[in-house]
Amino acid sequence: MRVMRIKPLAAGVLLAAFLGLTGLLTGCDDSSAASGEETSARTATAAPQVGNSSAMADTPDLPPKPEYVVNVKVETVVPVRMQDMLILPGETEALDDIKLAAERAGVVEWVGVTEGQMVKEGQQVVRINLSALQAALDRARANLKLAEEQLRRRRDLYARKVLSREELEQAENEQTVAQANLREAEVNLNYGITSSPVSGVVNKVYVDPGEYVGEGATVADIVNVSTLRVNFNVPEADVRFLAEGQKAEVRVDTYPGKAWIGTIDFVAWKADTATRTFQVRLVVDNREGKIRPGMIARASFVRRALADAVTAPLFCVQDKGGERIVFVEKDGVAQARTVELGVIEDDRVQVLKGLVPGDRLIIVGHTEVEDGTKVNVR
């Protein structure tokens, strides 16, 4: 086993390093202690200044908070006349809308109208196979003329007692048969002439000359647009307010701003089983021809008139928690009122409860106030 020997020089170096480290640690402890004493002294010196009453007295007072006031405009509640209106959509139709049909089969010989043309009552529209019918009519007229002449001669002979009573009666019978044949020929000729039963406008022509048509075939459509009907379906709860002869305002979307006055000429006595509504028909004067059949119209029916109704603008009514609320001004303060609403007319609504005549209703600024808010009426 070998024993290591430390040289004297190395041992001296190690001893010197150990002594230097020990001194360094001792110095740090002394500095920390000194710092602690110095900090305590500073704290003791500053502590009495915290409770200095003269320093607190020098702090300035804060200004008071300004009061919240809302500028509003008000409207004095005054009873007015109001109408309970029922507005319903309806469809227009021509007062007379006729499909002309051929009364006998045959070839079309003549068409006397065009689409869009105005026709008068009794005016001829179409003629069908008139040549043979005219010949039959001429023959019937000739036969009647002959029968009448024979009857005249036989009456003279009977008066002179040359002819028997039986022969005279036979002549009278022949004249009657000839008259009947003439009427039949005239009717057959008229069957070949299709005429308009009303005055109106030709909406459509279905046949051309030379075309064969069967009996009952449609040859033309005639509509009378000078007077129109408007049909409405009225709920059963409202039909009791309507009666024949009652007036109503009619408007058509095609002509905004223009209105016509119609008259009720029919109120159904039986409800439609599917919709539970009653048909009500208005008649409207349309001599200008602006309204066309098939347009959608809206009529305003008056259910009842209210003489002294308390009303408010619709925009003033607010919904708060399911309640209808308006605000009134009293002594410079906004007050909330719970209201019960009724009839609506244009932009106003009837107030059944919650407002009385003389109340100052807030109409501008009502959305910025609450119950008890101070207001400034402008």
Coordinates of C-alpha atoms in Angstrom, one line a residue:
M1 CA 0.0 0.0 0.0
R2 CA 1.4 3.4 -0.9
V3 CA 0.9 6.4 1.3
M4 CA 0.5 9.7 -0.4
R5 CA 2.3 12.6 1.2
I6 CA 1.1 16.2 0.9
K7 CA 3.8 18.6 0.2
P8 CA 4.2 21.6 2.6
L9 CA 3.5 24.1 -0.2
A10 CA 0.2 22.6 -1.1
A11 CA -0.9 22.3 2.5
G12 CA -0.3 26.1 3.0
V13 CA -2.4 27.0 0.0
L14 CA -5.4 24.9 1.2
L15 CA -5.3 26.5 4.7
A16 CA -5.2 30.0 3.2
A17 CA -8.3 29.3 1.0
F18 CA -10.2 28.0 4.0
L19 CA -9.5 31.0 6.2
G20 CA -10.6 33.4 3.3
L21 CA -14.0 31.7 2.9
T22 CA -14.7 31.8 6.6
G23 CA -14.1 35.6 6.7
L24 CA -16.4 36.2 3.7
L25 CA -19.3 34.4 5.4
T26 CA -18.8 36.4 8.6
G27 CA -18.9 39.7 6.7
C28 CA -22.2 38.8 5.0
D29 CA -23.8 38.2 8.4
D30 CA -22.7 41.5 9.7
S31 CA -24.1 43.4 6.6
S32 CA -27.5 41.7 6.9
A33 CA -27.8 42.6 10.5
A34 CA -26.9 46.2 9.8
S35 CA -29.4 46.4 7.0
G36 CA -32.2 45.1 9.3
E37 CA -31.5 47.7 11.9
E38 CA -31.4 50.4 9.3
T39 CA -34.8 49.3 7.9
S40 CA -36.4 49.2 11.4
A41 CA -35.2 52.7 12.1
R42 CA -36.7 54.1 8.9
T43 CA -40.1 52.4 9.6
A44 CA -40.1 53.8 13.2
T45 CA -39.5 57.3 11.8
A46 CA -42.2 57.1 9.1
A47 CA -44.9 55.5 11.2
P48 CA -46.2 58.6 13.0
Q49 CA -46.9 60.3 9.7
V50 CA -49.7 57.9 8.8
G51 CA -52.1 59.3 11.3
N52 CA -51.4 63.0 10.6
S53 CA -54.8 64.7 10.9
S54 CA -53.6 67.9 9.3
A55 CA -52.7 66.1 6.0
M56 CA -56.2 64.5 5.8
A57 CA -57.8 67.9 6.4
D58 CA -56.1 69.3 3.3
T59 CA -57.9 66.8 0.9
P60 CA -60.6 68.6 -1.3
D61 CA -64.4 67.5 -1.3
L62 CA -65.8 65.8 -4.5
P63 CA -68.7 67.6 -6.4
P64 CA -72.2 66.1 -6.0
K65 CA -73.5 63.7 -8.8
P66 CA -75.9 65.5 -11.3
E67 CA -79.6 64.5 -11.3
Y68 CA -80.9 62.4 -14.3
V69 CA -83.6 64.2 -16.3
V70 CA -85.1 63.0 -19.6
N71 CA -86.5 65.5 -22.3
V72 CA -89.9 64.3 -23.5
K73 CA -92.9 65.5 -25.5
V74 CA -96.5 64.8 -24.4
E75 CA -99.9 64.6 -25.9
T76 CA -103.1 65.4 -23.9
V77 CA -105.6 62.5 -24.1
V78 CA -108.8 63.7 -25.7
P79 CA -111.8 61.4 -26.6
V80 CA -112.3 61.0 -30.3
R81 CA -114.6 59.3 -32.8
M82 CA -113.3 55.9 -33.9
Q83 CA -114.5 53.2 -36.2
D84 CA -114.1 49.5 -35.7
M85 CA -113.0 48.3 -39.2
L86 CA -112.9 44.8 -40.7
I87 CA -110.5 44.5 -43.6
L88 CA -110.7 41.4 -45.8
P89 CA -109.2 40.3 -49.1
G90 CA -111.5 39.3 -52.0
E91 CA -111.5 38.4 -55.7
T92 CA -113.2 40.5 -58.4
E93 CA -115.4 39.0 -61.0
A94 CA -117.5 40.5 -63.8
L95 CA -121.2 41.1 -63.1
D96 CA -122.0 39.3 -66.4
D97 CA -119.5 36.6 -67.6
I98 CA -121.2 34.7 -70.4
K99 CA -120.0 31.9 -72.6
L100 CA -122.0 32.1 -75.9
A101 CA -122.9 28.7 -77.3
A102 CA -124.1 27.5 -80.7
E103 CA -127.8 26.5 -80.4
R104 CA -127.6 24.2 -83.4
A105 CA -124.9 22.3 -85.2
G106 CA -123.6 23.5 -88.5
V107 CA -120.9 25.3 -90.5
V108 CA -119.9 28.8 -89.3
E109 CA -120.8 31.2 -92.1
W110 CA -119.9 34.5 -90.5
V111 CA -118.1 35.9 -87.4
G112 CA -119.0 39.5 -86.7
V113 CA -116.8 40.4 -83.7
T114 CA -113.1 40.5 -82.7
E115 CA -111.5 40.1 -79.3
G116 CA -111.6 43.3 -77.2
Q117 CA -114.6 44.7 -79.2
M118 CA -117.5 46.3 -77.3
V119 CA -120.9 44.8 -78.2
K120 CA -124.4 45.8 -77.3
E121 CA -127.3 43.7 -76.1
G122 CA -128.8 41.8 -79.1
Q123 CA -125.9 42.3 -81.4
Q124 CA -125.1 39.4 -83.7
V125 CA -121.8 37.6 -83.0
V126 CA -121.8 34.4 -85.1
R127 CA -124.0 32.9 -87.9
I128 CA -124.3 29.2 -88.6
N129 CA -125.6 27.5 -91.8
L130 CA -128.2 30.2 -92.6
S131 CA -128.7 29.4 -96.3
A132 CA -130.9 26.4 -95.8
L133 CA -132.7 28.0 -92.9
Q134 CA -133.4 31.2 -94.9
A135 CA -135.0 29.1 -97.7
A136 CA -137.2 27.3 -95.2
L137 CA -138.3 30.6 -93.8
D138 CA -139.2 32.0 -97.2
R139 CA -141.2 28.9 -98.0
A140 CA -143.1 29.2 -94.7
R141 CA -143.9 32.8 -95.5
A142 CA -145.2 31.9 -98.9
N143 CA -147.4 29.1 -97.5
L144 CA -148.9 31.5 -94.9
K145 CA -149.7 34.0 -97.6
L146 CA -151.5 31.4 -99.7
A147 CA -153.4 30.1 -96.6
E148 CA -154.5 33.6 -95.7
E149 CA -155.7 34.2 -99.3
Q150 CA -157.7 31.0 -99.4
L151 CA -159.3 31.7 -96.1
R152 CA -160.4 35.2 -97.3
R153 CA -162.1 33.7 -100.4
R154 CA -163.8 30.9 -98.5
R155 CA -165.2 33.4 -96.0
D156 CA -166.8 35.3 -98.9
L157 CA -168.2 32.1 -100.3
Y158 CA -169.5 31.1 -96.9
A159 CA -171.2 34.5 -96.5
R160 CA -173.0 33.9 -99.8
K161 CA -173.9 30.4 -98.6
V162 CA -172.0 28.8 -101.4
L163 CA -169.6 27.1 -99.0
S164 CA -170.3 24.8 -96.1
R165 CA -169.2 25.5 -92.6
E166 CA -166.9 22.5 -92.6
E167 CA -164.9 23.8 -95.6
L168 CA -164.5 27.2 -94.0
E169 CA -163.1 25.6 -90.8
Q170 CA -160.7 23.6 -92.9
A171 CA -159.4 26.8 -94.5
E172 CA -159.0 28.4 -91.0
N173 CA -157.0 25.4 -89.8
E174 CA -154.7 25.5 -92.8
Q175 CA -154.0 29.2 -92.0
T176 CA -153.2 28.3 -88.4
V177 CA -150.8 25.5 -89.5
A178 CA -149.1 28.0 -91.9
Q179 CA -148.6 30.5 -89.1
A180 CA -147.0 27.8 -86.9
N181 CA -144.7 26.7 -89.7
L182 CA -143.6 30.3 -90.2
R183 CA -142.8 30.7 -86.5
E184 CA -140.8 27.5 -86.5
A185 CA -138.8 28.6 -89.5
E186 CA -138.1 31.9 -87.8
V187 CA -136.9 30.1 -84.6
N188 CA -134.7 27.8 -86.6
L189 CA -133.1 30.8 -88.3
N190 CA -132.6 32.5 -85.0
Y191 CA -130.9 29.4 -83.7
G192 CA -128.4 29.8 -86.4
I193 CA -127.6 33.4 -85.3
T194 CA -125.8 33.7 -82.0
S195 CA -126.3 37.1 -80.4
S196 CA -125.0 38.7 -77.3
P197 CA -127.6 38.7 -74.5
V198 CA -125.9 41.6 -72.7
S199 CA -123.7 44.6 -73.4
G200 CA -120.1 44.1 -72.7
V201 CA -116.7 43.3 -74.2
V202 CA -115.7 40.3 -76.3
N203 CA -113.0 38.5 -74.2
K204 CA -112.4 35.6 -76.6
V205 CA -113.7 34.2 -79.9
Y206 CA -113.4 30.4 -80.3
V207 CA -114.5 29.8 -84.0
D208 CA -113.6 30.9 -87.5
P209 CA -115.7 31.1 -90.7
G210 CA -116.0 27.7 -92.4
E211 CA -115.5 25.8 -89.2
Y212 CA -118.0 23.2 -88.2
V213 CA -119.4 23.4 -84.7
G214 CA -121.6 21.1 -82.7
E215 CA -124.7 22.1 -80.9
G216 CA -123.8 23.7 -77.5
A217 CA -120.2 24.4 -78.5
T218 CA -118.8 27.7 -77.1
V219 CA -118.3 30.3 -79.8
A220 CA -117.3 33.4 -77.7
D221 CA -117.0 34.9 -74.2
I222 CA -118.7 38.2 -73.4
V223 CA -118.0 40.0 -70.1
N224 CA -119.6 43.1 -68.7
V225 CA -116.9 45.0 -66.7
S226 CA -118.8 48.2 -66.2
T227 CA -120.1 46.7 -63.0
L228 CA -118.0 44.2 -60.9
R229 CA -118.7 41.9 -58.1
V230 CA -116.1 41.3 -55.3
N231 CA -116.6 38.1 -53.2
F232 CA -115.3 37.9 -49.6
N233 CA -115.3 35.2 -47.0
V234 CA -116.3 36.7 -43.6
P235 CA -115.6 35.0 -40.3
E236 CA -118.8 33.9 -38.4
A237 CA -117.9 36.3 -35.5
D238 CA -118.1 39.3 -37.9
V239 CA -120.9 38.4 -40.3
R240 CA -123.5 39.8 -37.8
F241 CA -122.2 43.3 -38.4
L242 CA -122.9 43.2 -42.2
A243 CA -126.1 43.6 -44.1
E244 CA -127.4 44.2 -47.6
G245 CA -127.2 47.8 -48.7
Q246 CA -124.2 48.6 -46.5
K247 CA -121.3 50.6 -48.1
A248 CA -117.7 49.6 -48.0
E249 CA -114.4 51.0 -49.4
V250 CA -112.6 48.8 -51.9
R251 CA -109.0 49.1 -52.9
V252 CA -106.9 47.2 -55.5
D253 CA -103.2 46.8 -55.1
T254 CA -102.7 47.6 -58.8
Y255 CA -103.9 51.2 -58.2
P256 CA -102.3 52.3 -54.9
G257 CA -104.0 55.4 -53.4
K258 CA -107.3 54.9 -55.3
A259 CA -110.5 53.7 -53.7
W260 CA -113.9 52.7 -54.9
I261 CA -117.2 52.5 -53.0
G262 CA -119.1 49.2 -53.2
T263 CA -122.5 48.1 -51.9
I264 CA -123.2 44.8 -50.2
D265 CA -125.9 43.0 -52.3
F266 CA -125.6 39.5 -50.8
V267 CA -124.8 38.0 -47.4
A268 CA -124.8 34.2 -47.3
W269 CA -127.2 32.6 -44.9
K270 CA -125.2 29.4 -44.7
A271 CA -121.5 29.0 -43.8
D272 CA -119.0 27.1 -45.9
T273 CA -118.5 23.8 -44.1
A274 CA -114.8 23.7 -44.7
T275 CA -113.8 27.3 -43.6
R276 CA -116.8 28.2 -41.4
T277 CA -117.0 31.5 -43.2
F278 CA -119.9 33.3 -44.9
Q279 CA -119.7 34.6 -48.5
V280 CA -120.4 38.4 -48.8
R281 CA -120.6 40.0 -52.2
L282 CA -120.0 43.7 -53.0
V283 CA -121.1 45.4 -56.3
V284 CA -118.7 48.1 -57.5
D285 CA -119.2 50.7 -60.3
N286 CA -116.4 50.2 -62.7
R287 CA -117.4 52.4 -65.7
E288 CA -113.8 53.5 -66.0
G289 CA -112.8 49.9 -66.7
K290 CA -109.7 50.0 -64.5
I291 CA -110.6 47.0 -62.3
R292 CA -110.4 43.7 -64.2
P293 CA -112.0 40.5 -63.3
G294 CA -109.7 38.2 -61.3
M295 CA -107.8 41.0 -59.5
I296 CA -107.3 40.8 -55.7
A297 CA -109.2 43.5 -53.8
R298 CA -109.4 44.6 -50.2
A299 CA -112.6 45.9 -48.6
S300 CA -112.9 47.9 -45.4
F301 CA -116.2 47.0 -43.6
V302 CA -117.4 49.1 -40.7
R303 CA -118.4 46.8 -37.8
R304 CA -119.3 49.6 -35.4
A305 CA -118.6 53.3 -34.6
L306 CA -117.3 54.5 -31.2
A307 CA -118.3 58.0 -30.3
D308 CA -115.9 58.9 -27.4
A309 CA -112.9 56.6 -27.5
V310 CA -109.8 57.1 -25.5
T311 CA -106.9 56.4 -27.8
A312 CA -103.1 56.3 -28.0
P313 CA -100.5 56.0 -30.8
L314 CA -99.6 52.4 -31.3
F315 CA -95.9 53.2 -31.0
C316 CA -96.3 54.5 -27.4
V317 CA -97.5 51.1 -26.2
Q318 CA -94.6 49.0 -24.8
D319 CA -94.6 45.3 -23.9
K320 CA -92.9 44.8 -20.5
G321 CA -93.1 41.3 -19.1
G322 CA -96.3 40.5 -20.9
E323 CA -98.1 43.7 -19.9
R324 CA -98.9 46.6 -22.1
I325 CA -97.4 49.8 -20.6
V326 CA -97.6 53.5 -21.5
F327 CA -96.0 56.4 -19.7
V328 CA -97.7 59.7 -18.6
E329 CA -96.2 62.8 -17.2
K330 CA -97.4 64.2 -13.9
D331 CA -95.6 67.0 -11.9
G332 CA -92.4 66.5 -13.9
V333 CA -92.2 62.7 -13.2
A334 CA -92.9 59.8 -15.6
Q335 CA -95.6 57.4 -14.4
A336 CA -96.1 53.9 -15.8
R337 CA -99.7 52.8 -16.6
T338 CA -100.8 49.3 -17.4
V339 CA -103.4 49.6 -20.2
E340 CA -106.0 47.3 -21.8
L341 CA -106.3 47.7 -25.5
G342 CA -109.4 47.6 -27.9
V343 CA -110.0 48.6 -31.4
I344 CA -107.2 49.5 -33.8
E345 CA -107.7 52.2 -36.5
D346 CA -104.8 53.2 -38.7
D347 CA -101.9 54.1 -36.3
R348 CA -104.0 54.5 -33.1
V349 CA -105.4 52.0 -30.7
Q350 CA -108.4 52.3 -28.3
V351 CA -107.4 52.2 -24.6
L352 CA -110.2 50.6 -22.6
K353 CA -108.4 50.9 -19.2
G354 CA -105.4 52.7 -17.9
L355 CA -105.8 56.2 -19.5
V356 CA -108.4 58.9 -18.9
P357 CA -109.1 62.1 -20.7
G358 CA -106.7 64.8 -19.6
D359 CA -103.7 62.6 -19.0
R360 CA -100.5 63.8 -20.5
L361 CA -99.3 60.9 -22.5
I362 CA -95.5 60.8 -23.3
I363 CA -95.1 60.3 -27.0
V364 CA -91.4 61.2 -27.4
G365 CA -88.8 59.9 -25.0
H366 CA -91.1 57.1 -23.7
T367 CA -88.5 54.5 -24.4
E368 CA -85.9 56.2 -22.2
V369 CA -87.9 56.6 -19.0
E370 CA -89.0 54.3 -16.2
D371 CA -91.6 54.7 -13.5
G372 CA -90.5 57.7 -11.3
T373 CA -88.0 59.1 -13.8
K374 CA -87.9 62.9 -13.8
V375 CA -88.7 64.4 -17.1
N376 CA -88.6 67.8 -18.8
V377 CA -91.5 68.5 -21.1
R378 CA -90.4 70.2 -24.3

